[in-house]
Short mmCIF file of C-alpha atoms in Angstrom, two decimals:
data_model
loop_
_atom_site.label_atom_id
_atom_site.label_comp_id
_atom_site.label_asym_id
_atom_site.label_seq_id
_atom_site.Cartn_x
_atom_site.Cartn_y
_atom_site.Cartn_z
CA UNK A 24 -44.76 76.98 256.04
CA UNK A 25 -46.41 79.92 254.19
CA UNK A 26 -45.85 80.90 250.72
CA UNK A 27 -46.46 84.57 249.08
CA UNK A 28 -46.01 85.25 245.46
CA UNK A 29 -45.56 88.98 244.76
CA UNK A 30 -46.16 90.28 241.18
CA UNK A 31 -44.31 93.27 240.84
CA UNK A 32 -41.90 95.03 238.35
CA UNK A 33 -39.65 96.45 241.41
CA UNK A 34 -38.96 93.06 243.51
CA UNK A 35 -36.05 95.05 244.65
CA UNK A 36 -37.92 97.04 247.20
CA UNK A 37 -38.88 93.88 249.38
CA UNK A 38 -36.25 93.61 250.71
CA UNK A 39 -37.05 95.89 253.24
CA UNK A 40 -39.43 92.85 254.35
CA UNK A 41 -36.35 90.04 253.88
CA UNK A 42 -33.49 91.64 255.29
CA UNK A 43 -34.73 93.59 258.22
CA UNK A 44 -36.44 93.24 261.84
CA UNK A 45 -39.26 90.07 262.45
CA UNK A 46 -39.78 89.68 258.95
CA UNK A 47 -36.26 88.56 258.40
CA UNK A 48 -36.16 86.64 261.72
CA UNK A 49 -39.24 84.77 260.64
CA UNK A 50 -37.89 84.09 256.65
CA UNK A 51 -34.61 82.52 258.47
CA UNK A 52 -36.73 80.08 260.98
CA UNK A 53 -38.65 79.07 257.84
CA UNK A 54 -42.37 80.52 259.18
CA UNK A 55 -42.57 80.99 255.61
CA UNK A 56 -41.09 81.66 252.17
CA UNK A 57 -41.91 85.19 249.64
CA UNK A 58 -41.00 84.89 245.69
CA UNK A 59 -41.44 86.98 243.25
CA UNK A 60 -42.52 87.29 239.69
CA UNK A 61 -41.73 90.17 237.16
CA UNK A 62 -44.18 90.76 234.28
CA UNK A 63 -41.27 91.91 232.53
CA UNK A 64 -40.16 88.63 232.13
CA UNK A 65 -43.18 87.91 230.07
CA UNK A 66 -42.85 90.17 227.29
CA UNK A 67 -41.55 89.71 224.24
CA UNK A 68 -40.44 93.02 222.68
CA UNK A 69 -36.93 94.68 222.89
CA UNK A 70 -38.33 97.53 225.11
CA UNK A 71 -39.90 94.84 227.46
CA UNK A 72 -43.13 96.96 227.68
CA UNK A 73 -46.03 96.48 230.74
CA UNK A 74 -47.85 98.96 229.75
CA UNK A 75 -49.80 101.59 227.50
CA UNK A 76 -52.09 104.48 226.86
CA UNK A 77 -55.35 103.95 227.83
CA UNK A 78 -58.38 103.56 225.74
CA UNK A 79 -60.88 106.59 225.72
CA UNK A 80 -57.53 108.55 226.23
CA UNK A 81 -57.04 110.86 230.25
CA UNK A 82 -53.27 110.98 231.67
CA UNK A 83 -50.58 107.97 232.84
CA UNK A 84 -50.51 104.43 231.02
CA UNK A 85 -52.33 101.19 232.07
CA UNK A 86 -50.84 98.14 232.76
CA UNK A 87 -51.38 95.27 230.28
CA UNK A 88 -53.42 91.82 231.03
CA UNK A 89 -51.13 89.90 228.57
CA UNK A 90 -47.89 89.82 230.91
CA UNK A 91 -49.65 90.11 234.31
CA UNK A 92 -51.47 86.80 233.21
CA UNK A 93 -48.66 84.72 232.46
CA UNK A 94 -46.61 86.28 235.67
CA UNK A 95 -49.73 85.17 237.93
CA UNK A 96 -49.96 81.69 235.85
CA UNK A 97 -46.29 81.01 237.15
CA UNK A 98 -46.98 82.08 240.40
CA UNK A 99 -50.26 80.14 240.93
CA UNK A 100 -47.96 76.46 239.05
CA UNK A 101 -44.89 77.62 241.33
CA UNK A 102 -47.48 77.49 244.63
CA UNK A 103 -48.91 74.51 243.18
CA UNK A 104 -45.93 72.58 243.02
CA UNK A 105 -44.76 73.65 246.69
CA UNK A 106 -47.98 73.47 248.54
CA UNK A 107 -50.32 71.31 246.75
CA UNK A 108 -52.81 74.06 245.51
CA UNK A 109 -52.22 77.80 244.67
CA UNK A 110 -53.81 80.14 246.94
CA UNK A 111 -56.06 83.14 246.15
CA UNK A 112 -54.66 86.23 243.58
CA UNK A 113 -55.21 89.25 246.19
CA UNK A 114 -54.87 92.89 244.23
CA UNK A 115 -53.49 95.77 246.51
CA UNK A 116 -55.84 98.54 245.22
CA UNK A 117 -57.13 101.84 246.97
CA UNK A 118 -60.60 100.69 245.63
CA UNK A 119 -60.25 97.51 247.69
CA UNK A 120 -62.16 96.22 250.71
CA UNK A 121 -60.04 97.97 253.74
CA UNK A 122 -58.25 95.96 255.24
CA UNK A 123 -58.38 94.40 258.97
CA UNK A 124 -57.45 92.45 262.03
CA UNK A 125 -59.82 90.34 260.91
CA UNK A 126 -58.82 90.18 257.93
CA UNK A 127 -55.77 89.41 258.26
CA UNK A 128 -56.31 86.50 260.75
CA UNK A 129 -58.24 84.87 257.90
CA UNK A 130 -55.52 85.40 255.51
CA UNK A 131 -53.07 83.87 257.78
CA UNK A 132 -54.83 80.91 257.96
CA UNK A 133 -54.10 79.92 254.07
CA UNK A 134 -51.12 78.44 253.03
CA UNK A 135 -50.39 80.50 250.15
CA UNK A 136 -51.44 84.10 248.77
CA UNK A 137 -50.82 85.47 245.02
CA UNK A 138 -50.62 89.24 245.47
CA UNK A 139 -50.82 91.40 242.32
CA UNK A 140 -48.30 94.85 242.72
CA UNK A 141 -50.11 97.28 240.44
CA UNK A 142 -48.60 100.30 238.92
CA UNK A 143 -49.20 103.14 237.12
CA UNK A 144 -52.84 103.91 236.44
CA UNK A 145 -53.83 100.99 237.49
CA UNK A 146 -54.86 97.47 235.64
CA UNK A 147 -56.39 96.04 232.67
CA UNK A 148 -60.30 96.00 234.31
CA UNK A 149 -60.29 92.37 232.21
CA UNK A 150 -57.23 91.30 234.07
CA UNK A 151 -58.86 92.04 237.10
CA UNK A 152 -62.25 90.06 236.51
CA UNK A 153 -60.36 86.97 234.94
CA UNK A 154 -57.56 86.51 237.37
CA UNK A 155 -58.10 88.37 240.81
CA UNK A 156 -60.42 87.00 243.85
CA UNK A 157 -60.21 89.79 245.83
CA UNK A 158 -59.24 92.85 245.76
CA UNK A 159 -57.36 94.97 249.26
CA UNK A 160 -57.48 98.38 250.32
CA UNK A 161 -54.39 99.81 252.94
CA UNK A 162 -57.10 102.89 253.06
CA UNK A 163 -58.21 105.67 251.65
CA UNK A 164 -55.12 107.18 250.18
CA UNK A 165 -53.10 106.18 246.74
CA UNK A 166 -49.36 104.73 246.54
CA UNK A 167 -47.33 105.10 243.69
CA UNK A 168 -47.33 100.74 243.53
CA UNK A 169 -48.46 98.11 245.57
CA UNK A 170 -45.19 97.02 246.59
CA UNK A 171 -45.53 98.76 250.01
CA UNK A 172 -48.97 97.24 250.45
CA UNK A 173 -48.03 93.85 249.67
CA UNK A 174 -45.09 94.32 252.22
CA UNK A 175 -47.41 95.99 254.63
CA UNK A 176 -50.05 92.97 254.27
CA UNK A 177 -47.40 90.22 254.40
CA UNK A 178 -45.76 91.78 257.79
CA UNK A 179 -49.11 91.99 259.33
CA UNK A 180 -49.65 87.74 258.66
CA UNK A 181 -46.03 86.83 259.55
CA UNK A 182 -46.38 88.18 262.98
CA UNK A 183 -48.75 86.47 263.58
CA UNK A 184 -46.97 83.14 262.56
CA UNK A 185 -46.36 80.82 265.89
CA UNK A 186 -42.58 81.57 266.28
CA UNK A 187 -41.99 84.57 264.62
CA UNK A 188 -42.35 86.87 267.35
CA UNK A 189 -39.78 86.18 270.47
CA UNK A 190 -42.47 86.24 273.31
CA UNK A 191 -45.67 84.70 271.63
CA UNK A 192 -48.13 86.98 273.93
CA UNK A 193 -46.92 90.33 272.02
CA UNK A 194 -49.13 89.27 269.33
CA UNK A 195 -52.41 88.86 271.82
CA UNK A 196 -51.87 92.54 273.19
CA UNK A 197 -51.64 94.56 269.67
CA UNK A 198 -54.20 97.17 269.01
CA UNK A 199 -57.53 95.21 267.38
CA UNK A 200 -57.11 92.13 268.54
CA UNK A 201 -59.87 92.35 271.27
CA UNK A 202 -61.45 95.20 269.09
CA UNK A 203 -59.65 98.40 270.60
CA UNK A 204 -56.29 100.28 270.30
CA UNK A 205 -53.40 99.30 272.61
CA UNK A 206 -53.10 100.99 276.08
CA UNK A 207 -50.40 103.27 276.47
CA UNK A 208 -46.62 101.79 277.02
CA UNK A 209 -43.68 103.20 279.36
CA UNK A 210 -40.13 101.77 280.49
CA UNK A 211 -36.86 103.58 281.90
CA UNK A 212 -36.41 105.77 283.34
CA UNK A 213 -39.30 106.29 286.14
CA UNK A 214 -39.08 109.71 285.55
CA UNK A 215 -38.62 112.01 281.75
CA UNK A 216 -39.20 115.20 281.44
CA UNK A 217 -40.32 116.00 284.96
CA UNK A 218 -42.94 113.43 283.79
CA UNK A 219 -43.38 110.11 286.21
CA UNK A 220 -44.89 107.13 284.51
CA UNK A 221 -48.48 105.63 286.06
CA UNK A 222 -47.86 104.92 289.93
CA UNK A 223 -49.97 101.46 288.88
CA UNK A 224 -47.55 100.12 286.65
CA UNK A 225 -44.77 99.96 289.88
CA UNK A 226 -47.31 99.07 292.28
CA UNK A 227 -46.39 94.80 291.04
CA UNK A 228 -50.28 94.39 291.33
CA UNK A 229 -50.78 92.66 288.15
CA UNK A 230 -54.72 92.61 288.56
CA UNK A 231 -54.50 96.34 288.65
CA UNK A 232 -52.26 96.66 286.29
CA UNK A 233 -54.48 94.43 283.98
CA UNK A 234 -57.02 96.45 284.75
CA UNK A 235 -55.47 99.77 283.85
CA UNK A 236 -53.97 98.86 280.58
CA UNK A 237 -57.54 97.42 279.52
CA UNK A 238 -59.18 100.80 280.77
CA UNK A 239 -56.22 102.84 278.78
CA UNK A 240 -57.18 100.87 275.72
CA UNK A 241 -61.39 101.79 276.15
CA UNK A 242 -60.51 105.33 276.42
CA UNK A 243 -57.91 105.49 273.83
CA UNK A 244 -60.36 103.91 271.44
CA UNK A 245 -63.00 106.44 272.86
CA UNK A 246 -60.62 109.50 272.40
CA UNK A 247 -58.94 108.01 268.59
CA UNK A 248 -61.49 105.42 267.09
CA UNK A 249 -65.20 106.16 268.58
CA UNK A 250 -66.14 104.05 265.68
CA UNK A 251 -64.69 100.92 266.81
CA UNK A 252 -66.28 101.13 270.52
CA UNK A 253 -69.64 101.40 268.27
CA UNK A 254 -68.67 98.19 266.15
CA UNK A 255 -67.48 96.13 269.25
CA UNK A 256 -70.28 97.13 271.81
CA UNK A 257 -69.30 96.95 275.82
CA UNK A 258 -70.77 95.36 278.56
CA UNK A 259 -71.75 96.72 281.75
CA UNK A 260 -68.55 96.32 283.65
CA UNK A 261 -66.39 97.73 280.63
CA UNK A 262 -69.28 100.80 280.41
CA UNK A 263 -68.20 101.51 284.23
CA UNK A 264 -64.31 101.34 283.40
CA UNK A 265 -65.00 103.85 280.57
CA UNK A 266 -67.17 106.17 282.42
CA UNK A 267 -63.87 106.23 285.40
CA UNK A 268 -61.80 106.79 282.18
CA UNK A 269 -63.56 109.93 280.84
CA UNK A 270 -63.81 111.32 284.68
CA UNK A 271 -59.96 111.22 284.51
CA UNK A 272 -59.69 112.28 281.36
CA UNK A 273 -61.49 115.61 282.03
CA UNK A 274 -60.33 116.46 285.32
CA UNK A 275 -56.74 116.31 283.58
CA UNK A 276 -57.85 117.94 280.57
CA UNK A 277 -59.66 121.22 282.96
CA UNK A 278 -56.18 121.00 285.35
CA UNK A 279 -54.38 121.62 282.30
CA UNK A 280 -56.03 124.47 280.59
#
């Protein structure tokens, strides 16, 4: 069983994670459990405030340490009390480390996660180096909250949760997992579009068909994400499956122009 603690002021908008798809499939076998923890709860004025003007003035309000603190404290006693120990307070931020395949196979390996929903401007900076451990990045781009990240980050983990998908090898053939994007996918009819799918694919070879998919995902990763093929390295015998790749490639590519 895994446990996530969201902080957010709109707990509402998870259920797009709880009541949908392998998410909900996975909450119902009891892979794991999501709670939730408004730092409106934690004020104590009639206007339940969570935030105000920054310091040094500039536009939008900040988010205040005061509420977020006690909203984390009860998240980190609630984990406590279910698991044992409270797991690490994650921030969703676009300043954040990017996040990963990697990544997220280490995170799935912890019990329990804390993740902190920020809003607005963004976070009291004291907050942040008090209470947080780490802070996430989805990339480069800003959200209006970190709702969607946290949502984003927790479907990424439960998938990979033995059970929560319904054939357990879906998870082995996603893009990243051996360091490359996923090879092109097809299914009926045989023929769309005046378009016939890959002769290899009805040839019932499975060695060949092995070996196509793995030489779809090198050149995909070639054509999309050069920089990954740089990170992972190849070997000789991937090199040669590459190299019969590109020849494809641009004898389609000069057919077609």
């Amino acid at each position: 069983m895994r446990r996530y603690d969201a902080i957010t002021l709109f707990p509402e908008m998870f259920t797009a994670l709880t009541g949908s798809g392998i998410t909900r499939r996975a909450l119902e076998r009891g892979l794991y459990q999501v709670s939730f923890h408004d730092p409106r709860e934690f004020t104590n004025d009639a206007h339940r405030t969570v935030d105000d003007r920054p310091y040094g003035g500039g536009p939008g309000m900040v988010m205040l340490p005061e509420p977020l603190t006690q909203a984390i404290a009860q998240a980190r006693q609630r984990q406590a009390d279910a698991l044992g120990a409270s797991g690490p307070v994650i921030y969703l931020s676009p300043q954040g480390t990017p996040l990963t395949h990697g990544k997220i196979l280490e995170l799935t390996r912890l019990p329990g996660l804390i993740l902190l929903c920020g809003r607005y401007e963004g976070v009291d900076q004291r907050l942040l180096d008090h209470e947080v451990d780490e802070e996430i990045s989805l990339g480069d781009f800003v959200l209006s909250g970190g709702e969607l990240a946290a949502m984003a980050l927790i479907d990424a983990i439960v998938r990979q949760l033995p059970g929560a998908l319904n054939d357990a090898g879906s998870a082995q053939e996603d893009s990243f997992v051996a360091g490359l994007l996923d090879c092109p996918h097809y299914t009926r009819p045989e023929v769309f579009g005046n378009e016939q799918i890959p002769e290899v694919l009805l040839s019932g070879n499975h060695a060949l068909i092995r070996r196509w998919r793995f030489k779809q995902s090198l050149g995909r990763t070639w054509l999309r994400r050069p920089d990954l093929l740089a990170q992972r390295g190849i070997n000789e015998e991937e090199s040669r499956l590459l190299e019969e790749f590109q020849e494809e490639y641009h004898r389609k590519t000069r057919t077609e122009a």
